[in-house]
Coordinates of C-alpha atoms in Angstrom, one line a residue:
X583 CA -14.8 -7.5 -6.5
X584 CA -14.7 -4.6 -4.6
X585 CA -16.5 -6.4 -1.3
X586 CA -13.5 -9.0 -1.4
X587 CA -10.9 -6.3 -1.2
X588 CA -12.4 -4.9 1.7
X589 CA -12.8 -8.1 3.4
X590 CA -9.1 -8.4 2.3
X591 CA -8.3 -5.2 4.0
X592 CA -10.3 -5.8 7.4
X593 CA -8.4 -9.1 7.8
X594 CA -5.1 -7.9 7.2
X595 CA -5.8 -5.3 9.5
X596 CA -6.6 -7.9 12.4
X597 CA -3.6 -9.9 11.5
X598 CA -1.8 -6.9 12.4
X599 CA -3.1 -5.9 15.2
X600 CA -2.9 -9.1 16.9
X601 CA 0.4 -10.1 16.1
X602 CA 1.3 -6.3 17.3
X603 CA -0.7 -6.8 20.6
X604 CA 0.7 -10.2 21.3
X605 CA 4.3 -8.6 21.1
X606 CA 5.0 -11.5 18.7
X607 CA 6.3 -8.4 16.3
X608 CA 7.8 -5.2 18.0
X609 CA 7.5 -1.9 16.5
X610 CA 10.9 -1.5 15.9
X611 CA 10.4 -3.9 13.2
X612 CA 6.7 -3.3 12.1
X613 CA 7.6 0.3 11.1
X614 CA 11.1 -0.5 8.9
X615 CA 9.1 -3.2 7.5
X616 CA 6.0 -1.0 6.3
X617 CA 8.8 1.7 5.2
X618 CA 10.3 -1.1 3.1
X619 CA 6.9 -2.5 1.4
X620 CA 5.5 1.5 0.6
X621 CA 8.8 2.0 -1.3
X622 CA 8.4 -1.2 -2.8
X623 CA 5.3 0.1 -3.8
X624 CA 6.7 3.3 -4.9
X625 CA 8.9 1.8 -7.2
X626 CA 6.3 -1.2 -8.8
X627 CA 4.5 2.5 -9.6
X628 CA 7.0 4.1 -12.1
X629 CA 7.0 1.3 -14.0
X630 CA 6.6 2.0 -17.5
X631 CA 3.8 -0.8 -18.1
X632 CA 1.5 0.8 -15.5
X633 CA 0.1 3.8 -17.6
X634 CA -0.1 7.1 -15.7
X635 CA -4.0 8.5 -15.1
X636 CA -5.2 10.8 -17.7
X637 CA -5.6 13.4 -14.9
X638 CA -1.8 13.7 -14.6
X639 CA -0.8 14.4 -18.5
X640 CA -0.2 18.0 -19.2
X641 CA -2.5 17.6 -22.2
X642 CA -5.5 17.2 -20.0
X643 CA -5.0 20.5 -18.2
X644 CA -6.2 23.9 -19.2
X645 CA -4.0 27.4 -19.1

């Protein structure tokens, strides 16, 4: 599982960087795009069905 994501990873990575280089997407696009998708991602987070790690309660953590 974990070799597929990073195959994944590399070839969205070389997507990006040609469609980038080619000037087929300028940066003044690329960046309000990535700034879109991490809030999107920010938000899918706080969803109540996505459990928060064990390391984060307050229960976990000694005084």
């Amino acid at each position: 599982m974990l070799k597929r994501e990073f195959v994944y990873a590399i070839r969205i990575d070389l997507e990006k960087d040609t469609i980038v280089q080619s000037d087929r997407l300028s940066l003044n696009i690329e960046v309000p795009i990535l700034f879109i998708a991490g809030g999107v991602l920010l938000l899918i987070a706080r969803f109540p069905s996505i459990p928060a790690p064990s390391w984060l309660n307050d229960d976990n953590r000694t005084k």
